[in-house]
Amino acid sequence: MMVAANMSGTIKKLLIIGKSKNSKCFKNVRSLPVDYESNRKAWMTSDIFIKWVRNCDREEKILLLVENCPSPNLRLEKHNFHFLPPNTSVLQPMDQGIIRALESNFRKNVILKLVASLDANEDTSSAKHPKITILDAILMIYDVWNKLKSTTVFNCYKHAGFVRGGPGIADSISVAADNNDDDVPLSVWARALKEELPIENEKLDQYYSVDDDIATCEEPTDENILQNII
């Protein structure tokens, strides 16, 4: 998954990368609300990134801040690129809470779907867990992304230092505050965690951060690193 947004939050782009190009769940689906690509490892590649950038080409000139770019030598006439170095999350707007909010709210939706499925069965001991298809996941992620407020995006840019005045205390917690509409009621969580789903609090924390260390693109080769230095 790759997210992108302008500083005002009025333009938001979402790219999903899966492993299947022609999944059964895509049958009779004419279009998706997000950009979708696929490869065997569901990784971001140079070809996918270049294709995405070209599809986003607009008349006005833009500066694109890029983290973990698989194609650092990319050049386009109407685009300027600034490639952020590794381990600089404090300078990366999307790492100021946008990605975390997107992932956590998506996972809440997954739990809600599971609880709703259990509610539909009187005998919960024999109820089958619902199958989440890639299409289900795409639609849930898009729903969360679409509800992300423009003020949240702006505050994350500000907290990363892209707005004069620098970050403030209110800005550092704005993501959670701006997304209250997406919060799952505590009663639902209590029921899911304590009554119907045998999940401990520690397991829930692991669920939130399950993919924090998953590789999303191929590691650069020595040749790539040398080219960047030169």
JSON list of C-alpha atoms in Angstrom, two decimals:
[
{"chain": "A", "resi": 1, "resn": "MET", "atom": "CA", "xyz": [0.00, 0.00, 0.00]},
{"chain": "A", "resi": 2, "resn": "MET", "atom": "CA", "xyz": [1.23, 3.49, -0.86]},
{"chain": "A", "resi": 3, "resn": "VAL", "atom": "CA", "xyz": [-0.45, 6.70, 0.23]},
{"chain": "A", "resi": 4, "resn": "ALA", "atom": "CA", "xyz": [0.09, 10.21, -1.07]},
{"chain": "A", "resi": 5, "resn": "ALA", "atom": "CA", "xyz": [-1.56, 13.56, -0.43]},
{"chain": "A", "resi": 6, "resn": "ASN", "atom": "CA", "xyz": [-0.90, 17.23, -1.04]},
{"chain": "A", "resi": 7, "resn": "MET", "atom": "CA", "xyz": [-0.29, 19.52, 1.91]},
{"chain": "A", "resi": 8, "resn": "SER", "atom": "CA", "xyz": [-3.85, 20.87, 1.98]},
{"chain": "A", "resi": 9, "resn": "GLY", "atom": "CA", "xyz": [-5.32, 17.36, 1.99]},
{"chain": "A", "resi": 10, "resn": "THR", "atom": "CA", "xyz": [-7.54, 18.12, -0.99]},
{"chain": "A", "resi": 11, "resn": "ILE", "atom": "CA", "xyz": [-5.85, 15.53, -3.21]},
{"chain": "A", "resi": 12, "resn": "LYS", "atom": "CA", "xyz": [-5.38, 12.03, -1.81]},
{"chain": "A", "resi": 13, "resn": "LYS", "atom": "CA", "xyz": [-4.01, 9.07, -3.76]},
{"chain": "A", "resi": 14, "resn": "LEU", "atom": "CA", "xyz": [-4.09, 5.44, -2.70]},
{"chain": "A", "resi": 15, "resn": "LEU", "atom": "CA", "xyz": [-2.21, 2.59, -4.39]},
{"chain": "A", "resi": 16, "resn": "ILE", "atom": "CA", "xyz": [-2.78, -1.01, -3.38]},
{"chain": "A", "resi": 17, "resn": "ILE", "atom": "CA", "xyz": [-0.37, -3.75, -4.46]},
{"chain": "A", "resi": 18, "resn": "GLY", "atom": "CA", "xyz": [-1.57, -7.33, -4.23]},
{"chain": "A", "resi": 19, "resn": "LYS", "atom": "CA", "xyz": [-0.31, -10.72, -5.33]},
{"chain": "A", "resi": 20, "resn": "SER", "atom": "CA", "xyz": [-3.16, -11.61, -7.70]},
{"chain": "A", "resi": 21, "resn": "LYS", "atom": "CA", "xyz": [-3.89, -9.72, -10.90]},
{"chain": "A", "resi": 22, "resn": "ASN", "atom": "CA", "xyz": [-7.12, -11.52, -11.73]},
{"chain": "A", "resi": 23, "resn": "SER", "atom": "CA", "xyz": [-8.53, -12.63, -8.39]},
{"chain": "A", "resi": 24, "resn": "LYS", "atom": "CA", "xyz": [-11.92, -14.34, -8.43]},
{"chain": "A", "resi": 25, "resn": "CYS", "atom": "CA", "xyz": [-13.34, -11.56, -6.29]},
{"chain": "A", "resi": 26, "resn": "PHE", "atom": "CA", "xyz": [-12.68, -9.10, -9.14]},
{"chain": "A", "resi": 27, "resn": "LYS", "atom": "CA", "xyz": [-15.11, -10.91, -11.42]},
{"chain": "A", "resi": 28, "resn": "ASN", "atom": "CA", "xyz": [-17.72, -8.51, -12.83]},
{"chain": "A", "resi": 29, "resn": "VAL", "atom": "CA", "xyz": [-15.92, -5.57, -11.18]},
{"chain": "A", "resi": 30, "resn": "ARG", "atom": "CA", "xyz": [-15.43, -2.92, -13.83]},
{"chain": "A", "resi": 31, "resn": "SER", "atom": "CA", "xyz": [-13.37, -0.48, -11.81]},
{"chain": "A", "resi": 32, "resn": "LEU", "atom": "CA", "xyz": [-11.83, 0.00, -8.38]},
{"chain": "A", "resi": 33, "resn": "PRO", "atom": "CA", "xyz": [-11.84, 3.18, -6.27]},
{"chain": "A", "resi": 34, "resn": "VAL", "atom": "CA", "xyz": [-8.04, 2.92, -5.89]},
{"chain": "A", "resi": 35, "resn": "ASP", "atom": "CA", "xyz": [-5.06, 2.28, -8.12]},
{"chain": "A", "resi": 36, "resn": "TYR", "atom": "CA", "xyz": [-4.29, -1.44, -8.05]},
{"chain": "A", "resi": 37, "resn": "GLU", "atom": "CA", "xyz": [-1.19, -3.30, -9.19]},
{"chain": "A", "resi": 38, "resn": "SER", "atom": "CA", "xyz": [0.09, -6.80, -8.54]},
{"chain": "A", "resi": 39, "resn": "ASN", "atom": "CA", "xyz": [3.19, -8.95, -8.51]},
{"chain": "A", "resi": 40, "resn": "ARG", "atom": "CA", "xyz": [4.27, -12.21, -6.90]},
{"chain": "A", "resi": 41, "resn": "LYS", "atom": "CA", "xyz": [5.51, -10.61, -3.67]},
{"chain": "A", "resi": 42, "resn": "ALA", "atom": "CA", "xyz": [3.06, -7.68, -3.53]},
{"chain": "A", "resi": 43, "resn": "TRP", "atom": "CA", "xyz": [6.08, -5.35, -3.49]},
{"chain": "A", "resi": 44, "resn": "MET", "atom": "CA", "xyz": [6.54, -1.84, -4.77]},
{"chain": "A", "resi": 45, "resn": "THR", "atom": "CA", "xyz": [8.79, -1.95, -7.83]},
{"chain": "A", "resi": 46, "resn": "SER", "atom": "CA", "xyz": [10.39, 0.68, -10.04]},
{"chain": "A", "resi": 47, "resn": "ASP", "atom": "CA", "xyz": [7.96, -0.10, -12.86]},
{"chain": "A", "resi": 48, "resn": "ILE", "atom": "CA", "xyz": [4.91, 0.22, -10.60]},
{"chain": "A", "resi": 49, "resn": "PHE", "atom": "CA", "xyz": [6.16, 3.46, -9.08]},
{"chain": "A", "resi": 50, "resn": "ILE", "atom": "CA", "xyz": [6.97, 5.03, -12.46]},
{"chain": "A", "resi": 51, "resn": "LYS", "atom": "CA", "xyz": [3.58, 3.98, -13.85]},
{"chain": "A", "resi": 52, "resn": "TRP", "atom": "CA", "xyz": [1.81, 5.45, -10.83]},
{"chain": "A", "resi": 53, "resn": "VAL", "atom": "CA", "xyz": [3.68, 8.75, -11.09]},
{"chain": "A", "resi": 54, "resn": "ARG", "atom": "CA", "xyz": [2.92, 9.06, -14.79]},
{"chain": "A", "resi": 55, "resn": "ASN", "atom": "CA", "xyz": [-0.77, 8.35, -14.18]},
{"chain": "A", "resi": 56, "resn": "CYS", "atom": "CA", "xyz": [-0.79, 11.12, -11.58]},
{"chain": "A", "resi": 57, "resn": "ASP", "atom": "CA", "xyz": [0.78, 13.58, -14.00]},
{"chain": "A", "resi": 58, "resn": "ARG", "atom": "CA", "xyz": [-1.00, 16.93, -13.73]},
{"chain": "A", "resi": 59, "resn": "GLU", "atom": "CA", "xyz": [-0.73, 20.21, -15.61]},
{"chain": "A", "resi": 60, "resn": "GLU", "atom": "CA", "xyz": [0.75, 22.12, -12.70]},
{"chain": "A", "resi": 61, "resn": "LYS", "atom": "CA", "xyz": [4.29, 21.50, -11.53]},
{"chain": "A", "resi": 62, "resn": "ILE", "atom": "CA", "xyz": [4.63, 19.70, -8.21]},
{"chain": "A", "resi": 63, "resn": "LEU", "atom": "CA", "xyz": [7.30, 18.70, -5.72]},
{"chain": "A", "resi": 64, "resn": "LEU", "atom": "CA", "xyz": [6.87, 15.08, -4.69]},
{"chain": "A", "resi": 65, "resn": "LEU", "atom": "CA", "xyz": [8.39, 14.01, -1.36]},
{"chain": "A", "resi": 66, "resn": "VAL", "atom": "CA", "xyz": [9.27, 10.34, -1.63]},
{"chain": "A", "resi": 67, "resn": "GLU", "atom": "CA", "xyz": [10.18, 7.82, 1.07]},
{"chain": "A", "resi": 68, "resn": "ASN", "atom": "CA", "xyz": [11.73, 4.42, 0.26]},
{"chain": "A", "resi": 69, "resn": "CYS", "atom": "CA", "xyz": [11.75, 5.09, -3.46]},
{"chain": "A", "resi": 70, "resn": "PRO", "atom": "CA", "xyz": [12.60, 2.07, -5.64]},
{"chain": "A", "resi": 71, "resn": "SER", "atom": "CA", "xyz": [13.56, 4.33, -8.55]},
{"chain": "A", "resi": 72, "resn": "PRO", "atom": "CA", "xyz": [15.69, 7.21, -7.23]},
{"chain": "A", "resi": 73, "resn": "ASN", "atom": "CA", "xyz": [16.85, 8.32, -10.67]},
{"chain": "A", "resi": 74, "resn": "LEU", "atom": "CA", "xyz": [13.35, 9.04, -11.97]},
{"chain": "A", "resi": 75, "resn": "ARG", "atom": "CA", "xyz": [12.99, 12.30, -13.88]},
{"chain": "A", "resi": 76, "resn": "LEU", "atom": "CA", "xyz": [9.78, 13.84, -15.26]},
{"chain": "A", "resi": 77, "resn": "GLU", "atom": "CA", "xyz": [9.29, 17.22, -16.91]},
{"chain": "A", "resi": 78, "resn": "LYS", "atom": "CA", "xyz": [6.50, 18.50, -14.64]},
{"chain": "A", "resi": 79, "resn": "HIS", "atom": "CA", "xyz": [7.61, 16.78, -11.46]},
{"chain": "A", "resi": 80, "resn": "ASN", "atom": "CA", "xyz": [10.40, 17.55, -9.04]},
{"chain": "A", "resi": 81, "resn": "PHE", "atom": "CA", "xyz": [11.33, 14.78, -6.63]},
{"chain": "A", "resi": 82, "resn": "HIS", "atom": "CA", "xyz": [12.89, 15.04, -3.20]},
{"chain": "A", "resi": 83, "resn": "PHE", "atom": "CA", "xyz": [13.94, 11.63, -1.93]},
{"chain": "A", "resi": 84, "resn": "LEU", "atom": "CA", "xyz": [13.89, 11.48, 1.85]},
{"chain": "A", "resi": 85, "resn": "PRO", "atom": "CA", "xyz": [16.74, 9.42, 3.33]},
{"chain": "A", "resi": 86, "resn": "PRO", "atom": "CA", "xyz": [16.08, 6.33, 5.47]},
{"chain": "A", "resi": 87, "resn": "ASN", "atom": "CA", "xyz": [15.41, 6.65, 9.20]},
{"chain": "A", "resi": 88, "resn": "THR", "atom": "CA", "xyz": [14.01, 10.19, 8.94]},
{"chain": "A", "resi": 89, "resn": "SER", "atom": "CA", "xyz": [10.40, 9.48, 9.83]},
{"chain": "A", "resi": 90, "resn": "VAL", "atom": "CA", "xyz": [10.26, 12.72, 11.84]},
{"chain": "A", "resi": 91, "resn": "LEU", "atom": "CA", "xyz": [10.50, 14.59, 8.52]},
{"chain": "A", "resi": 92, "resn": "GLN", "atom": "CA", "xyz": [7.98, 12.44, 6.67]},
{"chain": "A", "resi": 93, "resn": "PRO", "atom": "CA", "xyz": [4.40, 13.79, 6.78]},
{"chain": "A", "resi": 94, "resn": "MET", "atom": "CA", "xyz": [2.76, 10.40, 6.27]},
{"chain": "A", "resi": 95, "resn": "ASP", "atom": "CA", "xyz": [4.70, 9.00, 9.24]},
{"chain": "A", "resi": 96, "resn": "GLN", "atom": "CA", "xyz": [3.28, 11.66, 11.57]},
{"chain": "A", "resi": 97, "resn": "GLY", "atom": "CA", "xyz": [0.18, 9.55, 12.14]},
{"chain": "A", "resi": 98, "resn": "ILE", "atom": "CA", "xyz": [-1.58, 9.23, 8.79]},
{"chain": "A", "resi": 99, "resn": "ILE", "atom": "CA", "xyz": [-0.38, 5.72, 7.98]},
{"chain": "A", "resi": 100, "resn": "ARG", "atom": "CA", "xyz": [-0.90, 4.53, 11.56]},
{"chain": "A", "resi": 101, "resn": "ALA", "atom": "CA", "xyz": [-4.45, 5.92, 11.62]},
{"chain": "A", "resi": 102, "resn": "LEU", "atom": "CA", "xyz": [-5.22, 4.33, 8.26]},
{"chain": "A", "resi": 103, "resn": "GLU", "atom": "CA", "xyz": [-3.95, 0.91, 9.32]},
{"chain": "A", "resi": 104, "resn": "SER", "atom": "CA", "xyz": [-5.58, 0.92, 12.77]},
{"chain": "A", "resi": 105, "resn": "ASN", "atom": "CA", "xyz": [-8.99, 2.03, 11.48]},
{"chain": "A", "resi": 106, "resn": "PHE", "atom": "CA", "xyz": [-8.83, -0.59, 8.73]},
{"chain": "A", "resi": 107, "resn": "ARG", "atom": "CA", "xyz": [-8.13, -3.29, 11.31]},
{"chain": "A", "resi": 108, "resn": "LYS", "atom": "CA", "xyz": [-11.03, -2.05, 13.39]},
{"chain": "A", "resi": 109, "resn": "ASN", "atom": "CA", "xyz": [-13.27, -2.52, 10.36]},
{"chain": "A", "resi": 110, "resn": "VAL", "atom": "CA", "xyz": [-12.01, -6.08, 10.02]},
{"chain": "A", "resi": 111, "resn": "ILE", "atom": "CA", "xyz": [-12.95, -6.76, 13.66]},
{"chain": "A", "resi": 112, "resn": "LEU", "atom": "CA", "xyz": [-16.39, -5.21, 13.11]},
{"chain": "A", "resi": 113, "resn": "LYS", "atom": "CA", "xyz": [-16.94, -7.47, 10.13]},
{"chain": "A", "resi": 114, "resn": "LEU", "atom": "CA", "xyz": [-15.98, -10.46, 12.24]},
{"chain": "A", "resi": 115, "resn": "VAL", "atom": "CA", "xyz": [-18.29, -9.42, 15.09]},
{"chain": "A", "resi": 116, "resn": "ALA", "atom": "CA", "xyz": [-21.16, -8.82, 12.67]},
{"chain": "A", "resi": 117, "resn": "SER", "atom": "CA", "xyz": [-20.67, -12.30, 11.25]},
{"chain": "A", "resi": 118, "resn": "LEU", "atom": "CA", "xyz": [-20.75, -13.82, 14.73]},
{"chain": "A", "resi": 119, "resn": "ASP", "atom": "CA", "xyz": [-23.89, -11.83, 15.58]},
{"chain": "A", "resi": 120, "resn": "ALA", "atom": "CA", "xyz": [-25.60, -13.34, 12.56]},
{"chain": "A", "resi": 121, "resn": "ASN", "atom": "CA", "xyz": [-25.10, -16.83, 14.01]},
{"chain": "A", "resi": 122, "resn": "GLU", "atom": "CA", "xyz": [-26.85, -17.86, 17.23]},
{"chain": "A", "resi": 123, "resn": "ASP", "atom": "CA", "xyz": [-24.41, -20.68, 17.81]},
{"chain": "A", "resi": 124, "resn": "THR", "atom": "CA", "xyz": [-21.13, -18.75, 17.91]},
{"chain": "A", "resi": 125, "resn": "SER", "atom": "CA", "xyz": [-19.15, -21.86, 18.76]},
{"chain": "A", "resi": 126, "resn": "SER", "atom": "CA", "xyz": [-19.79, -23.25, 15.30]},
{"chain": "A", "resi": 127, "resn": "ALA", "atom": "CA", "xyz": [-19.78, -19.95, 13.42]},
{"chain": "A", "resi": 128, "resn": "LYS", "atom": "CA", "xyz": [-17.23, -19.69, 10.65]},
{"chain": "A", "resi": 129, "resn": "HIS", "atom": "CA", "xyz": [-15.01, -16.67, 10.50]},
{"chain": "A", "resi": 130, "resn": "PRO", "atom": "CA", "xyz": [-15.87, -14.51, 7.47]},
{"chain": "A", "resi": 131, "resn": "LYS", "atom": "CA", "xyz": [-13.44, -14.60, 4.58]},
{"chain": "A", "resi": 132, "resn": "ILE", "atom": "CA", "xyz": [-11.89, -11.23, 3.80]},
{"chain": "A", "resi": 133, "resn": "THR", "atom": "CA", "xyz": [-11.14, -11.03, 0.08]},
{"chain": "A", "resi": 134, "resn": "ILE", "atom": "CA", "xyz": [-8.71, -8.60, -1.51]},
{"chain": "A", "resi": 135, "resn": "LEU", "atom": "CA", "xyz": [-11.75, -6.72, -2.82]},
{"chain": "A", "resi": 136, "resn": "ASP", "atom": "CA", "xyz": [-13.20, -6.47, 0.69]},
{"chain": "A", "resi": 137, "resn": "ALA", "atom": "CA", "xyz": [-9.87, -5.17, 1.95]},
{"chain": "A", "resi": 138, "resn": "ILE", "atom": "CA", "xyz": [-9.58, -2.61, -0.85]},
{"chain": "A", "resi": 139, "resn": "LEU", "atom": "CA", "xyz": [-13.07, -1.26, -0.21]},
{"chain": "A", "resi": 140, "resn": "MET", "atom": "CA", "xyz": [-12.49, -1.05, 3.55]},
{"chain": "A", "resi": 141, "resn": "ILE", "atom": "CA", "xyz": [-9.13, 0.69, 3.14]},
{"chain": "A", "resi": 142, "resn": "TYR", "atom": "CA", "xyz": [-10.60, 3.12, 0.63]},
{"chain": "A", "resi": 143, "resn": "ASP", "atom": "CA", "xyz": [-13.48, 3.92, 2.98]},
{"chain": "A", "resi": 144, "resn": "VAL", "atom": "CA", "xyz": [-11.06, 4.79, 5.79]},
{"chain": "A", "resi": 145, "resn": "TRP", "atom": "CA", "xyz": [-8.76, 6.75, 3.46]},
{"chain": "A", "resi": 146, "resn": "ASN", "atom": "CA", "xyz": [-11.68, 8.67, 1.95]},
{"chain": "A", "resi": 147, "resn": "LYS", "atom": "CA", "xyz": [-12.86, 9.72, 5.42]},
{"chain": "A", "resi": 148, "resn": "LEU", "atom": "CA", "xyz": [-9.44, 11.08, 6.39]},
{"chain": "A", "resi": 149, "resn": "LYS", "atom": "CA", "xyz": [-9.94, 14.78, 7.00]},
{"chain": "A", "resi": 150, "resn": "SER", "atom": "CA", "xyz": [-7.94, 17.39, 5.12]},
{"chain": "A", "resi": 151, "resn": "THR", "atom": "CA", "xyz": [-7.12, 19.07, 8.44]},
{"chain": "A", "resi": 152, "resn": "THR", "atom": "CA", "xyz": [-5.46, 15.86, 9.58]},
{"chain": "A", "resi": 153, "resn": "VAL", "atom": "CA", "xyz": [-3.22, 15.80, 6.51]},
{"chain": "A", "resi": 154, "resn": "PHE", "atom": "CA", "xyz": [-2.32, 19.47, 6.93]},
{"chain": "A", "resi": 155, "resn": "ASN", "atom": "CA", "xyz": [-1.49, 19.01, 10.61]},
{"chain": "A", "resi": 156, "resn": "CYS", "atom": "CA", "xyz": [0.81, 16.09, 9.79]},
{"chain": "A", "resi": 157, "resn": "TYR", "atom": "CA", "xyz": [2.67, 18.25, 7.26]},
{"chain": "A", "resi": 158, "resn": "LYS", "atom": "CA", "xyz": [2.92, 20.96, 9.88]},
{"chain": "A", "resi": 159, "resn": "HIS", "atom": "CA", "xyz": [4.17, 18.53, 12.51]},
{"chain": "A", "resi": 160, "resn": "ALA", "atom": "CA", "xyz": [6.87, 17.38, 10.07]},
{"chain": "A", "resi": 161, "resn": "GLY", "atom": "CA", "xyz": [8.08, 20.98, 9.78]},
{"chain": "A", "resi": 162, "resn": "PHE", "atom": "CA", "xyz": [6.64, 21.96, 6.38]},
{"chain": "A", "resi": 163, "resn": "VAL", "atom": "CA", "xyz": [4.61, 24.87, 7.76]},
{"chain": "A", "resi": 164, "resn": "ARG", "atom": "CA", "xyz": [6.00, 27.99, 9.38]},
{"chain": "A", "resi": 165, "resn": "GLY", "atom": "CA", "xyz": [5.63, 27.96, 13.10]},
{"chain": "A", "resi": 166, "resn": "GLY", "atom": "CA", "xyz": [6.62, 24.33, 13.45]},
{"chain": "A", "resi": 167, "resn": "PRO", "atom": "CA", "xyz": [4.75, 21.58, 15.27]},
{"chain": "A", "resi": 168, "resn": "GLY", "atom": "CA", "xyz": [2.63, 22.29, 18.29]},
{"chain": "A", "resi": 169, "resn": "ILE", "atom": "CA", "xyz": [1.25, 20.14, 21.08]},
{"chain": "A", "resi": 170, "resn": "ALA", "atom": "CA", "xyz": [-2.21, 20.14, 19.55]},
{"chain": "A", "resi": 171, "resn": "ASP", "atom": "CA", "xyz": [-0.82, 19.13, 16.16]},
{"chain": "A", "resi": 172, "resn": "SER", "atom": "CA", "xyz": [1.03, 16.12, 17.52]},
{"chain": "A", "resi": 173, "resn": "ILE", "atom": "CA", "xyz": [-2.21, 14.52, 18.68]},
{"chain": "A", "resi": 174, "resn": "SER", "atom": "CA", "xyz": [-4.44, 15.81, 15.90]},
{"chain": "A", "resi": 175, "resn": "VAL", "atom": "CA", "xyz": [-4.63, 12.57, 13.94]},
{"chain": "A", "resi": 176, "resn": "ALA", "atom": "CA", "xyz": [-6.36, 10.69, 16.71]},
{"chain": "A", "resi": 177, "resn": "ALA", "atom": "CA", "xyz": [-8.65, 13.63, 17.45]},
{"chain": "A", "resi": 178, "resn": "ASP", "atom": "CA", "xyz": [-9.58, 14.24, 13.82]},
{"chain": "A", "resi": 179, "resn": "ASN", "atom": "CA", "xyz": [-10.56, 10.63, 13.26]},
{"chain": "A", "resi": 180, "resn": "ASN", "atom": "CA", "xyz": [-13.02, 10.17, 16.12]},
{"chain": "A", "resi": 181, "resn": "ASP", "atom": "CA", "xyz": [-15.80, 9.52, 13.62]},
{"chain": "A", "resi": 182, "resn": "ASP", "atom": "CA", "xyz": [-14.03, 6.30, 12.65]},
{"chain": "A", "resi": 183, "resn": "ASP", "atom": "CA", "xyz": [-13.50, 5.02, 16.19]},
{"chain": "A", "resi": 184, "resn": "VAL", "atom": "CA", "xyz": [-15.13, 1.74, 17.12]},
{"chain": "A", "resi": 185, "resn": "PRO", "atom": "CA", "xyz": [-17.40, 2.09, 20.20]},
{"chain": "A", "resi": 186, "resn": "LEU", "atom": "CA", "xyz": [-15.75, 0.69, 23.32]},
{"chain": "A", "resi": 187, "resn": "SER", "atom": "CA", "xyz": [-18.77, -1.54, 23.91]},
{"chain": "A", "resi": 188, "resn": "VAL", "atom": "CA", "xyz": [-18.15, -3.27, 20.59]},
{"chain": "A", "resi": 189, "resn": "TRP", "atom": "CA", "xyz": [-14.48, -3.79, 21.39]},
{"chain": "A", "resi": 190, "resn": "ALA", "atom": "CA", "xyz": [-15.32, -5.11, 24.86]},
{"chain": "A", "resi": 191, "resn": "ARG", "atom": "CA", "xyz": [-17.75, -7.59, 23.42]},
{"chain": "A", "resi": 192, "resn": "ALA", "atom": "CA", "xyz": [-15.39, -8.69, 20.68]},
{"chain": "A", "resi": 193, "resn": "LEU", "atom": "CA", "xyz": [-12.38, -9.07, 22.93]},
{"chain": "A", "resi": 194, "resn": "LYS", "atom": "CA", "xyz": [-13.92, -10.42, 26.12]},
{"chain": "A", "resi": 195, "resn": "GLU", "atom": "CA", "xyz": [-16.97, -12.39, 25.07]},
{"chain": "A", "resi": 196, "resn": "GLU", "atom": "CA", "xyz": [-16.76, -13.64, 21.52]},
{"chain": "A", "resi": 197, "resn": "LEU", "atom": "CA", "xyz": [-13.12, -13.45, 20.53]},
{"chain": "A", "resi": 198, "resn": "PRO", "atom": "CA", "xyz": [-10.42, -14.87, 22.80]},
{"chain": "A", "resi": 199, "resn": "ILE", "atom": "CA", "xyz": [-7.98, -12.00, 22.25]},
{"chain": "A", "resi": 200, "resn": "GLU", "atom": "CA", "xyz": [-5.71, -10.67, 25.00]},
{"chain": "A", "resi": 201, "resn": "ASN", "atom": "CA", "xyz": [-4.67, -7.02, 25.16]},
{"chain": "A", "resi": 202, "resn": "GLU", "atom": "CA", "xyz": [-1.10, -8.00, 24.26]},
{"chain": "A", "resi": 203, "resn": "LYS", "atom": "CA", "xyz": [-2.38, -9.81, 21.19]},
{"chain": "A", "resi": 204, "resn": "LEU", "atom": "CA", "xyz": [-4.37, -6.73, 20.20]},
{"chain": "A", "resi": 205, "resn": "ASP", "atom": "CA", "xyz": [-1.20, -4.63, 20.33]},
{"chain": "A", "resi": 206, "resn": "GLN", "atom": "CA", "xyz": [0.51, -7.18, 18.10]},
{"chain": "A", "resi": 207, "resn": "TYR", "atom": "CA", "xyz": [-2.46, -7.04, 15.73]},
{"chain": "A", "resi": 208, "resn": "TYR", "atom": "CA", "xyz": [-2.09, -3.26, 15.39]},
{"chain": "A", "resi": 209, "resn": "SER", "atom": "CA", "xyz": [1.62, -3.49, 14.53]},
{"chain": "A", "resi": 210, "resn": "VAL", "atom": "CA", "xyz": [1.67, -6.86, 12.77]},
{"chain": "A", "resi": 211, "resn": "ASP", "atom": "CA", "xyz": [3.14, -5.51, 9.53]},
{"chain": "A", "resi": 212, "resn": "ASP", "atom": "CA", "xyz": [5.45, -2.80, 10.86]},
{"chain": "A", "resi": 213, "resn": "ASP", "atom": "CA", "xyz": [8.57, -4.69, 9.77]},
{"chain": "A", "resi": 214, "resn": "ILE", "atom": "CA", "xyz": [7.27, -6.32, 6.60]},
{"chain": "A", "resi": 215, "resn": "ALA", "atom": "CA", "xyz": [9.36, -5.61, 3.49]},
{"chain": "A", "resi": 216, "resn": "THR", "atom": "CA", "xyz": [7.45, -3.52, 0.95]},
{"chain": "A", "resi": 217, "resn": "CYS", "atom": "CA", "xyz": [10.09, -3.27, -1.75]},
{"chain": "A", "resi": 218, "resn": "GLU", "atom": "CA", "xyz": [13.34, -4.89, -2.77]},
{"chain": "A", "resi": 219, "resn": "GLU", "atom": "CA", "xyz": [16.44, -3.75, -0.93]},
{"chain": "A", "resi": 220, "resn": "PRO", "atom": "CA", "xyz": [18.71, -1.56, -3.09]},
{"chain": "A", "resi": 221, "resn": "THR", "atom": "CA", "xyz": [21.76, -3.27, -4.54]},
{"chain": "A", "resi": 222, "resn": "ASP", "atom": "CA", "xyz": [25.32, -2.00, -4.09]},
{"chain": "A", "resi": 223, "resn": "GLU", "atom": "CA", "xyz": [25.12, -0.69, -7.65]},
{"chain": "A", "resi": 224, "resn": "ASN", "atom": "CA", "xyz": [21.97, 1.33, -6.86]},
{"chain": "A", "resi": 225, "resn": "ILE", "atom": "CA", "xyz": [23.56, 2.79, -3.74]},
{"chain": "A", "resi": 226, "resn": "LEU", "atom": "CA", "xyz": [26.70, 3.74, -5.68]},
{"chain": "A", "resi": 227, "resn": "GLN", "atom": "CA", "xyz": [24.62, 5.46, -8.38]},
{"chain": "A", "resi": 228, "resn": "ASN", "atom": "CA", "xyz": [22.82, 7.52, -5.74]},
{"chain": "A", "resi": 229, "resn": "ILE", "atom": "CA", "xyz": [26.12, 8.63, -4.19]},
{"chain": "A", "resi": 230, "resn": "ILE", "atom": "CA", "xyz": [27.59, 9.59, -7.55]}
]
